[in-house]
Amino acid sequence: MEIQRQIFIFSEDITLVRELIGAAQVLAEGKPAILSALVIGGSTSVEQMQNTGVDRIYRLDTLPPDCLVEDIFQTLWGLTREIKPDYLVIGATTAGRLICGRLAARLNTTALTDIQTIEFDAQGLLIRHMVFGGGAQRLERPLRQPVVMTIGKGQFESQAARSEKVAEVIPVAFTPPETRAILRERRELPPVSVNLAEAKRVVCPGRGIARREDLTMVEELARSLGAEIACTRPLSEGLGWLPRERYIGISGAYIKADLYVGLGVSGQVQHTIGITDARVVVAINRDAEAPIFKQADYGIVADLYEVMPALIDALRSA
Amino acid sequence: MSEEKLDVIVVGSGVAGCSAALLLARAGLRVALIERGPYPGSKNLSGGVLYGRVLHQIIPNFWEQAPVERFITNQVVTFLTEDSSISLDYKTEAFSQPPYNAFSVLRAKFDRWLGDQAEAAGALLVPGIKVDRLILDGKKVIGIAAGEEEMFAEVVIAADGANSFLAQQAGLRPRLPEEHVAVGIKEVIALPQDVIENRFRLNGNEGCAFNIVGSATQGIAGGGFLYTNRDSISVGLVIQLADLIERQIKVTEVFDHFLQHPFIDSLIKGGKMMEYGAHLVPEGGLRMMPRLFMDGMLVIGDAAGLTINNGFWVRGMDLAIGSAIAAAEAVIRAHESRDFSEQSLAFYHQKLSESFVMADLQTYARAPHFMQNPRLFTVYPQVLRDIFLGIYEQNARPNQHLMTIGRRAVQQNDLSLLDLLKDLWNGARAL
Amino acid sequence: MNIVVCLKITPDPEDLEIGPDGSVSTTHAEWKTGSFDLPALEAGVRLAEMHGGKVIALSAGTSQINQSKVRKDILSRGAEELVLVVDDSLKDASTAETALVLEKAIRKLTDVQLVLFGEGSADLYFQQTGVQVGERLGWVTLNAVQDVRLLENEALEVQRIVEHELQVLDVPLPAVLCVTSDICEPRLASMREILRASKKTVFEWSLSDIGIEGLTPSVEIVKVMAPPRASRKGEMLSGSVEEMVSALVNNLRKDGVL
Ligand SMILES: Cc1cc2nc3c(=O)[nH]c(=O)nc-3n(C[C@H](O)[C@H](O)[C@H](O)COP(=O)(O)OP(=O)(O)OC[C@H]3O[C@@H](n4cnc5c(N)ncnc54)[C@H](O)[C@@H]3O)c2cc1C
Ligand SMILES: Cc1cc2nc3c(=O)[nH]c(=O)nc-3n(C[C@H](O)[C@H](O)[C@H](O)COP(=O)(O)OP(=O)(O)OC[C@H]3O[C@@H](n4cnc5c(N)ncnc54)[C@H](O)[C@@H]3O)c2cc1C
Ligand SMILES: Nc1ncnc2c1ncn2[C@@H]1O[C@H](COP(=O)(O)O)[C@@H](O)[C@H]1O
């Protein structure tokens, strides 16, 4: 009998776990495999995962209150030694990246991050992910076993409850970490006001905006277009003018909007990778050589401070 | 800051600044070489022909290690009218032997290499710093300032290029007057090495240089050039600014027109534009030379107006190196005698006068004036075209005598015989 | 206390050349320190300036990383020493090999209490190397660090933003922190610092200097290609601003996106 593959899944984010199960199905190559997942949460979490094709659910009720998600590492490590998985599939969240790295280092093995596709050839597994901040894609083959990988949201199809298989639920206890940082304070940040991925229209200011005050004009334009405001990374991370949820790109949001209007955006690939799925792209930039024009449906070479008011007027009078 | 006390500050790391820093560092002086760009050459307009003899003096056989593109074996002069081209092609074996005559170079690579040589010799390269002003003590230059920061040295060498802000601040020269300035505009166009070698019939590392006059500039005073690099072509125009302004034509329009000329197009077609830039070229030659030295300061290279623009080509790199050699000698001597006064530094001027730099500037002293003659860019190419058309066109009529063709061509183009003779005479003297 | 800052020197992603066949080349690219690593250096230098100690910059790679411009750039931004681990087998090294090399190099340095990493390398941006090194060293390791302060008792106070939560933590030393790129603005080097940089020490170590006899790759790179690009109309509008704007509005209306 063929040895069954062991695939072990973890993410603190239940919706992501369902997508990781989707990825695990691809990893199984249609052959019998044992899918296990470590889940934090009560019965509702477990229910969401029933009948998705998972064989075993290791359930940890809750983390001790002063613990970070990352502190689950020791528990996960214990299970890893028990299960001896061929593939460890981790959700690409901040905690997930930390856990992935620690697992890979401890196992002295390959870590494959932010995987976009999984395929197999005669010699085995091949994965694809981006390098150069989205400037290129790379096809890679892991040369060590087991393989630890991270997968982010929206890459693999979420597994709905359709399998007959009822997972065995195994309660696990929390193993405290050996040494760790001491949590002194934790604060929920104000709820995210925007879901760019869902926005129909997006106005995106870049560094071409000279002053923070000028964002009011951008807001006005957004209102007249019925658009959400996004931005390039420097406006958020460097200048702090807009919250980080609002920047588009490889390390930010991906949009699927009907319309994207870039205002003073140069069009570096790390940004434009996030607008690949936008239907119509408009670029306004005073530099005719700006790379964004090569990726736009409509281009206007002009000062955005002249274009914005004119556009607001035109939209209003129409 | 006293720990940082320097002997020399060189501002600008073009060929002039790098060469001066190299020579001074070799002589054991503490030299800082300040460049506003991220590395030497990063801000320099790419591409050019370097006449190499003078660099060979300071770095023997430099072509064996320097990133030179090709050695120039063919020199071509081309006259263009709207629909035709006439070329004179000069090729000699002598140019394909070491020490060679001239090389095509890409400045971003070449200046960087030269900067590396200066650094290796011990010069302290300070990139990413734009010098804002000189620091004076009375009439003596004692250092430079960039932003809030100051740096002091016994002597400052201004090698900051054609616009030399430092020479202006020091009162050594006025702002460049428009009538004495040309605009250089240039593109570097990538083409595969074998395409270049086939298209220009080059063997191995041979290269060619075209100087182009006529409809290249739509009648505006100036000329065009085209040089082969290893796997790219540098092509550009040098046009007089005053003429452009007077006729209200944009330099980019003239340039586009030039690139679309069938002759140029046939040489660059299929290529991919890699770089583009425009730059001022001091046009004036000898007449434009500022004072070159004062207490605590010297001016070299383009900053000193040491360029020759004879209408076909611009030459300045070798003159820049020549001036750097003279300046280095003067500074080393001043360092030995601890005397950086104007009188002491005058030795620079003396050395420069004895060198090929001044000799060549003398030779071409009339070129700028000659170049202001509009007939050169309008009428003559047309006359030449009509002559060649007369010779080669077989229009089922009896062929004419060359003399007759020539005379008719001159008449058709409203050229008076007197003007023609005058221009011939002036040209022969100027070039 | 010594603070090590790990910096990756890579071909500039902005110089990436995409061939007509979708091939990707970095042959003409300028090599430089990753722009997301410079804030880590700045954070380290600020800590050292405030509390004493020395910042040692550490980078591993092929001989291409040992360039005078790059060395000077790093040393003029406040690092006191630069350690380069150079071996041509580090070309295309994946995070596992790089982490091993950095770990061994850090162990060879003395009195290191804190190691800082950038948010992600400019070429890979896998955000992995730092956490792997932390685990290999067996030190407390955190990523997504937004702010760091040294406390009296030889511990750090660290601020992180993790998804939608802000955390303040006390971190015992020694520790490994991967900082975000907005932890602080990297400084522009001054003339004085640039001049001083040329007097600072640069160590070039080979793999055997840090006790590694050879690297076995953990990943095979099968192919690198340009990502698929959406095909766009590429219509440049012309005329006065008003004309362009009205053409735009008409077009958008035609496309049914208004
Ligand atoms: C690994 C990595 C990941 C990254 N991830 C992201 C990411 O997820 N998202 C992201 O956005 N970036 C990201 N970046 C950064 C990215 O490379 C670019 O630096 C950034 O996108 C540039 O932002 P920008 O276009 O606003 O600014 P700039 O590149 O500075 O461009 C400003 C533009 O505005 C134009 N302009 C200026 N004034 C005017 C005016 N008055 N009128 C009209 N036009 C004007 C200029 O011509 C210029 O083209 C990443 C980089 C790396 C290395
Ligand atoms: C279109 C064109 C074509 C040419 N073709 C040729 C040719 O084929 N052959 C030839 O021999 N010559 C040619 N020349 C002329 C040649 O380019 C110059 O003569 C030569 O570059 C002069 O060298 P330089 O070192 O004096 O000045 P530059 O090369 O101009 O260098 C000046 C340096 O100073 C730096 N700098 C300026 N200001 C500051 C500041 N304030 N602080 C710090 N750094 C500063 C600049 O960034 C630059 O690196 C051409 C010129 C043009 C414009
Ligand atoms: N070769 C290297 N040398 C030094 N530091 C590195 C190297 N590779 C990665 N790093 C550090 O590790 C961080 C994460 O890298 P990466 O996992 O490649 O995204 C970078 O931001 C650097 O701080």
Coordinates of C-alpha atoms in Angstrom, one line a residue, chain C residues 23-153:
Chain C
S23 CA 12.6 36.5 -19.5
V24 CA 13.9 38.5 -16.5
S25 CA 17.4 39.9 -16.3
T26 CA 19.3 41.8 -13.6
T27 CA 22.6 41.9 -15.5
H28 CA 22.5 45.7 -15.9
A29 CA 21.0 46.4 -12.5
E30 CA 22.7 48.5 -10.0
W31 CA 23.5 46.6 -6.7
K32 CA 22.3 48.4 -3.6
T33 CA 21.1 47.8 -0.1
G34 CA 17.5 46.9 0.1
S35 CA 15.3 49.9 0.7
F36 CA 13.3 48.0 3.3
D37 CA 16.5 47.2 5.2
L38 CA 17.7 50.7 5.7
P39 CA 15.1 51.5 8.3
A40 CA 16.4 48.6 10.4
L41 CA 19.9 50.1 10.2
E42 CA 18.5 53.5 11.2
A43 CA 16.7 52.0 14.1
G44 CA 19.8 50.2 15.3
V45 CA 21.9 53.3 15.0
R46 CA 19.4 55.4 17.0
L47 CA 19.4 52.8 19.7
A48 CA 23.2 52.8 19.8
E49 CA 23.3 56.6 19.8
M50 CA 20.9 56.8 22.7
H51 CA 22.2 54.0 24.8
G52 CA 25.8 53.4 23.7
G53 CA 27.0 50.3 21.9
K54 CA 28.1 49.6 18.4
V55 CA 26.2 48.8 15.3
I56 CA 27.7 46.1 13.1
A57 CA 26.1 45.7 9.7
L58 CA 26.1 42.2 8.3
S59 CA 25.4 41.1 4.8
A60 CA 25.9 37.8 3.0
G61 CA 26.1 37.3 -0.8
T62 CA 28.3 36.8 -3.8
S63 CA 31.4 38.9 -4.5
Q64 CA 29.1 41.4 -6.1
I65 CA 28.1 42.8 -2.7
N66 CA 31.6 43.9 -2.0
Q67 CA 31.5 47.2 -3.9
S68 CA 32.9 50.4 -2.6
K69 CA 29.8 52.3 -3.2
V70 CA 27.7 49.9 -1.2
R71 CA 30.1 49.7 1.6
K72 CA 30.3 53.4 1.9
D73 CA 26.6 53.8 1.8
I74 CA 26.1 51.4 4.7
L75 CA 29.0 52.8 6.8
S76 CA 28.0 56.4 6.2
R77 CA 24.6 55.7 7.7
G78 CA 26.0 55.0 11.1
A79 CA 27.2 51.4 11.2
E80 CA 30.6 51.2 12.8
E81 CA 31.7 48.0 11.2
L82 CA 30.6 46.1 8.2
V83 CA 30.9 42.3 7.9
L84 CA 30.5 40.8 4.5
V85 CA 30.2 37.0 4.2
V86 CA 31.1 36.5 0.6
D87 CA 30.8 33.2 -1.3
D88 CA 29.6 32.7 -4.9
S89 CA 27.5 29.8 -3.8
L90 CA 25.3 32.4 -2.1
K91 CA 23.9 33.3 -5.5
D92 CA 20.2 32.6 -5.4
A93 CA 20.5 31.3 -1.9
S94 CA 17.1 30.7 -0.4
T95 CA 16.2 31.8 3.1
A96 CA 17.3 28.6 4.8
E97 CA 20.9 28.9 3.5
T98 CA 21.0 32.6 4.2
A99 CA 19.7 32.1 7.7
L100 CA 22.3 29.5 8.4
V101 CA 25.1 31.8 7.2
L102 CA 23.9 34.8 9.1
E103 CA 23.5 32.7 12.3
K104 CA 27.1 31.5 12.1
A105 CA 28.4 34.9 11.4
I106 CA 26.5 36.4 14.3
R107 CA 27.8 33.7 16.6
K108 CA 31.3 34.6 15.6
L109 CA 30.8 38.2 16.7
T110 CA 31.1 39.0 20.3
D111 CA 28.7 40.6 22.8
V112 CA 25.8 40.7 20.4
Q113 CA 22.6 41.4 22.3
L114 CA 20.3 42.5 19.6
V115 CA 19.9 41.6 15.9
L116 CA 17.7 43.6 13.7
F117 CA 16.3 42.6 10.3
G118 CA 14.5 44.6 7.7
E119 CA 10.9 44.0 6.7
G120 CA 11.9 42.0 3.7
S121 CA 14.7 41.8 1.2
A122 CA 14.4 43.8 -2.0
D123 CA 14.7 40.9 -4.3
L124 CA 12.8 38.1 -2.4
Y125 CA 10.7 39.9 0.1
F126 CA 9.9 36.5 1.7
Q127 CA 10.0 38.0 5.2
Q128 CA 11.6 34.8 6.4
T129 CA 15.3 35.2 7.0
G130 CA 15.1 37.1 10.2
V131 CA 12.7 34.8 12.0
Q132 CA 14.7 31.8 10.9
V133 CA 17.9 33.3 12.2
G134 CA 16.1 34.0 15.5
E135 CA 15.1 30.4 15.8
R136 CA 18.5 29.1 14.9
L137 CA 20.1 31.3 17.6
G138 CA 17.4 30.3 20.0
W139 CA 16.6 33.9 21.0
V140 CA 13.3 35.6 21.4
T141 CA 12.2 36.6 18.0
L142 CA 9.5 38.9 16.8
N143 CA 8.5 40.3 13.4
A144 CA 6.3 43.3 12.4
V145 CA 8.1 45.5 14.9
Q146 CA 7.0 49.1 14.6
D147 CA 8.9 50.7 17.4
V148 CA 11.7 49.7 19.8
R149 CA 13.1 51.2 23.0
L150 CA 15.7 50.1 25.4
L151 CA 14.6 49.8 29.0
E152 CA 16.7 50.2 32.1
N153 CA 16.8 46.6 32.9

